[in-house]
Short mmCIF file of C-alpha atoms and ligand atoms in Angstrom, two decimals:
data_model
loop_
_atom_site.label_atom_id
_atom_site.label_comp_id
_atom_site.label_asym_id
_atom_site.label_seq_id
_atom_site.Cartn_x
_atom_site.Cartn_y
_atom_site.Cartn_z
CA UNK F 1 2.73 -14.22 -8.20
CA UNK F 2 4.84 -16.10 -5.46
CA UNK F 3 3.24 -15.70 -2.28
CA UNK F 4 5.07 -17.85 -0.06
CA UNK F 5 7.44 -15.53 1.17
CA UNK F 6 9.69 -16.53 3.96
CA UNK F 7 8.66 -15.27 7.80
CA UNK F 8 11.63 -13.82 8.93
CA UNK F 9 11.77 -13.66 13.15
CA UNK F 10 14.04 -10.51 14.44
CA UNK F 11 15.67 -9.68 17.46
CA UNK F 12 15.95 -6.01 17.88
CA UNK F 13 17.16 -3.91 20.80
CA UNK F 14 16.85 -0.13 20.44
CA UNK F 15 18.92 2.17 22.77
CA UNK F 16 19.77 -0.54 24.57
CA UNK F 17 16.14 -1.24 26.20
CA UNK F 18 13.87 -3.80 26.07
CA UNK F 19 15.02 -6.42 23.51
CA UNK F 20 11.93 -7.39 20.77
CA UNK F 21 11.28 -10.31 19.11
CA UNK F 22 9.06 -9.75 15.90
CA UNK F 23 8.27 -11.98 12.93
CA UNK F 24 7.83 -9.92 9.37
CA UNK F 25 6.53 -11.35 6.61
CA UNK F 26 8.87 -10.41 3.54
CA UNK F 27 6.44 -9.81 1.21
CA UNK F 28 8.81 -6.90 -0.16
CA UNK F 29 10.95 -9.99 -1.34
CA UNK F 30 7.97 -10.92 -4.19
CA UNK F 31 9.31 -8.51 -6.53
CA UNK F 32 12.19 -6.40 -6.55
CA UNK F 33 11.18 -2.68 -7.81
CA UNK F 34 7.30 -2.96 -6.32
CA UNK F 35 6.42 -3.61 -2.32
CA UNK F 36 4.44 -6.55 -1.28
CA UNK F 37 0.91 -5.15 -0.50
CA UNK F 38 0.54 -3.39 -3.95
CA UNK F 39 0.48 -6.72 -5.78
CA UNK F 40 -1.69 -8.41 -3.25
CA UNK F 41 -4.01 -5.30 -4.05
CA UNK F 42 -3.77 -5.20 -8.07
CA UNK F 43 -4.04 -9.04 -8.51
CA UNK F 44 -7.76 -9.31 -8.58
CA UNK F 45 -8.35 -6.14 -10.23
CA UNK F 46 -6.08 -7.08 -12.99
CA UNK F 47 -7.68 -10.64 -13.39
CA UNK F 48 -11.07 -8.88 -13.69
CA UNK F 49 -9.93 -6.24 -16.24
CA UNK F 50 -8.58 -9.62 -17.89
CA UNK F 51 -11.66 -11.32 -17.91
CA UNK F 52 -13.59 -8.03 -18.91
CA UNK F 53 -11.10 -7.88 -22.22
CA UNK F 54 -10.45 -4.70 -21.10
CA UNK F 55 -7.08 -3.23 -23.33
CA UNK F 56 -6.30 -0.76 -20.82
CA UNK F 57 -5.79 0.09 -17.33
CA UNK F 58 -6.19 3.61 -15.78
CA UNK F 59 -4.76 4.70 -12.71
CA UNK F 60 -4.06 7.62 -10.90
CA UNK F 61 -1.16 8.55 -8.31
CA UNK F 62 1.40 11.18 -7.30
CA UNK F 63 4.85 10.86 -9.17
CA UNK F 64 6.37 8.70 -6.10
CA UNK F 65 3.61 6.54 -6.04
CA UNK F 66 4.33 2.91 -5.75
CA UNK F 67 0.89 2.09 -6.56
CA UNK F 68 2.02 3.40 -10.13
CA UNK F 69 5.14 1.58 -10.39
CA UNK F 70 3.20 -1.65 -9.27
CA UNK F 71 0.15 -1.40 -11.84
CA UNK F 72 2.26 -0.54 -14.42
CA UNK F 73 4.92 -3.50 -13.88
CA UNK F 74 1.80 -6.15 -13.08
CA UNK F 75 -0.24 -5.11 -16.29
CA UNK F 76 2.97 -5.17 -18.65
CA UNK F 77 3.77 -8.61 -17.43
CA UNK F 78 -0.56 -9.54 -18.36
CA UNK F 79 -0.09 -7.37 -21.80
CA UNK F 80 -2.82 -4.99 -20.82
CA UNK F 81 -1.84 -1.03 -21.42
CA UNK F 82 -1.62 1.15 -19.07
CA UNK F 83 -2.22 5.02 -18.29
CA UNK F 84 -1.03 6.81 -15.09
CA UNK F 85 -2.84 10.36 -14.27
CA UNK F 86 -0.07 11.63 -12.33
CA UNK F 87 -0.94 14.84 -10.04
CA UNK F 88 1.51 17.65 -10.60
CA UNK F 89 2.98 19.27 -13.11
CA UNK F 90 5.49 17.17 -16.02
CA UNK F 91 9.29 16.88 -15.38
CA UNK F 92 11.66 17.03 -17.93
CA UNK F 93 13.55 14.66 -15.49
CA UNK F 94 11.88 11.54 -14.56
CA UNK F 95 12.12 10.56 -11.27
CA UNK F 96 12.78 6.61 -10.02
CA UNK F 97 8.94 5.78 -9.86
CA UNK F 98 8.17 7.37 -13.06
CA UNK F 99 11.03 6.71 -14.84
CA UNK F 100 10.62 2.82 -13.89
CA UNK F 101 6.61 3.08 -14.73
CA UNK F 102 7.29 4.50 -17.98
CA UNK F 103 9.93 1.20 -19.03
CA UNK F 104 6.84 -0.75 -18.01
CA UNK F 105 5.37 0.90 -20.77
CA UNK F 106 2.67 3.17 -19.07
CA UNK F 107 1.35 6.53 -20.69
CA UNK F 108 2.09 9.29 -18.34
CA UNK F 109 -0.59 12.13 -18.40
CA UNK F 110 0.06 14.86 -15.71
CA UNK F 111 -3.11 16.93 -14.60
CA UNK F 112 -2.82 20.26 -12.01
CA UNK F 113 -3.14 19.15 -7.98
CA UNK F 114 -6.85 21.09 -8.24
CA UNK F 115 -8.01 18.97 -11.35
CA UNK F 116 -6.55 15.64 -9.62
CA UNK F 117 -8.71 16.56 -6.43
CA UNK F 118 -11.64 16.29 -8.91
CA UNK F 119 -10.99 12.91 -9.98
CA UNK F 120 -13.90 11.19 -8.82
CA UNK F 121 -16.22 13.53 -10.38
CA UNK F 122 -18.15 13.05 -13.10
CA UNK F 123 -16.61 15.73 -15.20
CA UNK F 124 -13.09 14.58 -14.75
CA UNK F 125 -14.35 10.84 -15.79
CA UNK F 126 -16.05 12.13 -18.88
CA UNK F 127 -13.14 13.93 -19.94
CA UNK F 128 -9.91 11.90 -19.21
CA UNK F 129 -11.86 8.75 -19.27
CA UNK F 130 -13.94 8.42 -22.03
CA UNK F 131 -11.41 8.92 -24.65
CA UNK F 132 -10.75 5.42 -23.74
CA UNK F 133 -12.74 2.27 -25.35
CA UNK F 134 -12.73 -0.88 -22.60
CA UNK F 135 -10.63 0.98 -19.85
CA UNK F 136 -10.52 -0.67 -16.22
CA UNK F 137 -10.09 2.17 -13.94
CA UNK F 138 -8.58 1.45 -10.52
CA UNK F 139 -8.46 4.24 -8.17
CA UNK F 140 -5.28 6.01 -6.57
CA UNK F 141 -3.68 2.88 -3.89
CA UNK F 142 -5.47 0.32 -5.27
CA UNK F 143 -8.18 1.39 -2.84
CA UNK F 144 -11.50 -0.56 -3.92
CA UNK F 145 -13.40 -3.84 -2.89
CA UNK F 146 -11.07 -5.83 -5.14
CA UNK F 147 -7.71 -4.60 -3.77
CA UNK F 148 -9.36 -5.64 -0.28
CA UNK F 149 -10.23 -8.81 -0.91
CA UNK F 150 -6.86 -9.23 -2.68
CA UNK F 151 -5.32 -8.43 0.48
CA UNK F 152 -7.10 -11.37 2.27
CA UNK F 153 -4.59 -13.86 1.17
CA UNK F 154 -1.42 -12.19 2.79
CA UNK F 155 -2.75 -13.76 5.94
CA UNK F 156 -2.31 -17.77 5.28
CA UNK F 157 -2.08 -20.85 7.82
CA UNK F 158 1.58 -19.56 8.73
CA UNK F 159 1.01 -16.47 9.99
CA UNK F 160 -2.40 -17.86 11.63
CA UNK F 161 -0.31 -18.63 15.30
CA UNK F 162 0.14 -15.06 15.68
CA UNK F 163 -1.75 -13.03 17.77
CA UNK F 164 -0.89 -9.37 16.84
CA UNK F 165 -0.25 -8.74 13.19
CA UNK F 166 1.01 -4.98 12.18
CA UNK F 167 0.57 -3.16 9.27
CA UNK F 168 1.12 0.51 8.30
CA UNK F 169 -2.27 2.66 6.87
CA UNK F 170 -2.00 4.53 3.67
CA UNK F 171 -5.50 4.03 1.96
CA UNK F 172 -6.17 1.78 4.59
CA UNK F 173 -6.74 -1.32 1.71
CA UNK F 174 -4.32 -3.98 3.09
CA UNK F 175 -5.72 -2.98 6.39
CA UNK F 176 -9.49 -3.67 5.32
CA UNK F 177 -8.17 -6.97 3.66
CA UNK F 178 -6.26 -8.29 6.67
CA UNK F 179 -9.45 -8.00 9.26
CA UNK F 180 -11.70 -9.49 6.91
CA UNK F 181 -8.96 -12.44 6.45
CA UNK F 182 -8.00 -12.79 10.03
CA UNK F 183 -8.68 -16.35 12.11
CA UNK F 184 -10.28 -16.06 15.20
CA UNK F 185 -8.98 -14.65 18.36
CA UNK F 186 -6.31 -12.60 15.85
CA UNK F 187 -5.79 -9.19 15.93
CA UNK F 188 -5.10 -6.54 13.67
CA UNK F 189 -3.47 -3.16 14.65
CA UNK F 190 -3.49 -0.56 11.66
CA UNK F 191 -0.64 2.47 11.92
CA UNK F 192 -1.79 5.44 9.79
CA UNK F 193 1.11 7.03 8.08
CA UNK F 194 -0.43 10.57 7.81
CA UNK F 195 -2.87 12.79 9.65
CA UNK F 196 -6.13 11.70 8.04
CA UNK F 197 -8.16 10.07 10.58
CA UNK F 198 -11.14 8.65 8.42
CA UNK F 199 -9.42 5.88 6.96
CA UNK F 200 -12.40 3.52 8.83
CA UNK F 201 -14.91 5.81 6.78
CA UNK F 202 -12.73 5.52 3.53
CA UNK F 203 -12.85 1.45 4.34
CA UNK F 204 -16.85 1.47 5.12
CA UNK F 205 -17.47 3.91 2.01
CA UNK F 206 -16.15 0.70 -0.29
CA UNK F 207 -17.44 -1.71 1.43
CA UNK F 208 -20.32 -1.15 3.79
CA UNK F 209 -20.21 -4.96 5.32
CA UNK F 210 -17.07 -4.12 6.57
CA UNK F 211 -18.38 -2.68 9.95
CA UNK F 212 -19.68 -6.06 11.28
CA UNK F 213 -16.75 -7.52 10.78
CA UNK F 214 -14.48 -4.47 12.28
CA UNK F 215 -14.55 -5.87 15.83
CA UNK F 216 -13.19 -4.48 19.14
CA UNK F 217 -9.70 -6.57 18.56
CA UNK F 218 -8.90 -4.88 15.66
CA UNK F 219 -7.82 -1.22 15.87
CA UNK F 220 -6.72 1.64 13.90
CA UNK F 221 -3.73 3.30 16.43
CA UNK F 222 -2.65 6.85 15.20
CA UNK F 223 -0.42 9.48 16.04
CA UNK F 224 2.59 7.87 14.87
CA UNK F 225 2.79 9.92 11.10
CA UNK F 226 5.38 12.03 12.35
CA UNK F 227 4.23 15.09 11.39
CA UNK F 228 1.99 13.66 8.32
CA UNK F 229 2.55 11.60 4.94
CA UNK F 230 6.15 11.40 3.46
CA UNK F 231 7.35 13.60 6.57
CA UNK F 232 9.86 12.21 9.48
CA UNK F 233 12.24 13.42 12.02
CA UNK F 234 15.62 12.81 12.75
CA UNK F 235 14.53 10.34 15.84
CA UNK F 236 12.51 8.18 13.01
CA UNK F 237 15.51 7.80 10.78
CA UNK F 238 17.75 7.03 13.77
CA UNK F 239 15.22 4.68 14.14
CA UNK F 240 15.41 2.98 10.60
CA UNK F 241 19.59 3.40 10.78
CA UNK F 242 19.34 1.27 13.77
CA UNK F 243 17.11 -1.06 13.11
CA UNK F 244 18.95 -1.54 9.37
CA UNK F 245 22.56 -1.86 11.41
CA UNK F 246 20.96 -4.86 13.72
CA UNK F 247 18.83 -6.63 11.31
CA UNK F 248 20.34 -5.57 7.98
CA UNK F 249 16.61 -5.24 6.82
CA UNK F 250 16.18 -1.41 5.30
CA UNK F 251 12.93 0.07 6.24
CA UNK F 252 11.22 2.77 4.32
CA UNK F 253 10.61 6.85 6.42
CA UNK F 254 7.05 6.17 4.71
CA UNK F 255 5.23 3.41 5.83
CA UNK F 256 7.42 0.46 7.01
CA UNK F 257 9.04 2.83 9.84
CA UNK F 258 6.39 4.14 11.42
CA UNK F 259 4.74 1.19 11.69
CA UNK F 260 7.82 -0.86 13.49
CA UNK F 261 8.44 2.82 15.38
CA UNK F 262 5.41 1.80 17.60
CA UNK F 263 6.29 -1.56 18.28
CA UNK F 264 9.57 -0.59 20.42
C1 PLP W 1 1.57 1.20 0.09
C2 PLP W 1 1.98 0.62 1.37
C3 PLP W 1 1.13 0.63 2.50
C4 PLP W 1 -0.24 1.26 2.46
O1 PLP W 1 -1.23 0.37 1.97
P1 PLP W 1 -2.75 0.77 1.98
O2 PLP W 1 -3.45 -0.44 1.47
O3 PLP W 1 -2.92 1.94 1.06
O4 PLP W 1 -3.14 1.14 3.36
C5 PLP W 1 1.58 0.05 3.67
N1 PLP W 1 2.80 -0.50 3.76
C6 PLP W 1 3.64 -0.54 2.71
C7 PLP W 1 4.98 -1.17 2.87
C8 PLP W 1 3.27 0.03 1.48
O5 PLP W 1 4.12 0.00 0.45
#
């Protein structure tokens, strides 16, 4: 995995106010089809499921997940199978993220929204999961203590002169990973991409040391989900339009622009 992605520093001027100056880290450059943070995330999981001699991964996700596309791609490239529980009903159609996870080689197995809700339970384990001799399961975003401490080393001695560092909140993961990796006197701000406002809960429920490290300069800042996961208005993509026209760097309406969306 290449992790020395370039720092790119932007000027940006929206509507003609302020101008900004902000420095992203291109980790979407690592890999073309699969964003940054969902390697970082999967790397130590899939070196433990190696080590384990696990033959295959399960994981679960809705069918635009890009936690899908990313374990699938990742474990193809280690030769470790892989199974996505998918919530929602099959397509005859494929969409992008499927379609892609699927030429990685991953088994697709679709179960309804109301079984997928159940898929911590014991039940649901026994009966999707036991089926399957030496399976690694890694839940839905990558979201356990190994996709944290994965996460720790997208912070390195380059991006250790900044004070603020930004990052959008799905599972809150790469979040969790960059506070526990951050040098002194360094903080960082977590944007929540949807209405659920428990993600510090979510992060404490994995890993319970996390609290003593969650100090006052770090902070989870909602409110900017635009009306909740996967939803945007017309301001947001005016927004991403001109922030694409002055940069030429294409944010996403799911994470990436309502994270830079707060900083002008
Ligand atoms: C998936 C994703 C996130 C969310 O990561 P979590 O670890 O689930 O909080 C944030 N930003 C980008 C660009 C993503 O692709």
């Amino acid at each position: 995995m290449k992790t020395n992605s370039p720092i790119q520093e932007i000027v940006f001027n929206h509507k003609n106010s302020v101008e900004y100056s902000i420095s992203i880290k291109r980790d979407d450059l690592i890999d073309e089809f699969v964003s940054g943070n969902k390697l970082y995330k999967l790397r130590l999981n899939i070196e433990s499921a190696l080590k384990n001699r696990d033959e295959t991964i399960i994981t679960f996700g809705g069918a635009y997940s890009n936690h899908i596309a990313a374990t699938a791609a990742f474990a193809q490239k280690k030769g470790i199978k892989t199974i996505g529980i998918i919530r929602g009903e099959a397509h005859t159609v494929l969409n992008p993220t499927l379609r892609f996870a699927r030429q990685c080689g991953m088994e697709l197995k679709y179960v309804s929204r109301a079984e997928y809700r159940l898929k911590e339970s014991i039940e649901f384990q026994l009966k999707f999961l036991s089926s399957y001799k030496n399976a690694f399961v890694i839940p839905e975003g990558g979201a356990n203590y190994l996709g944290i401490e994965g996460c720790k080393s997208i912070l390195d001695e380059r991006t250790a002169k900044f004070d603020y560092v930004f990052v959008a909140m799905g599972t809150g993961t790469t979040y969790a990973g960059l506070v526990k990796a951050a040098y002194e006197g360094q903080s960082i701000i977590g944007l929540p991409i949807h209405k659920h406002d428990k993600l510090l809960d979510d992060i404490l429920k994995i890993d319970p040391k996390f609290g003593a490290i969650h100090h006052h300069r770090h902070q989870i800042v909602s409110g900017y989900h635009f009306g909740g996961y996967a939803k945007y208005t017309d301001e947001l993509l005016d927004f991403i339009r001109s922030f694409h026209e002055q940069t030429t760097i294409k944010l996403d309406p799911i994470y990436t622009g309502k994270a830079f969306f707060w900083n002008v």
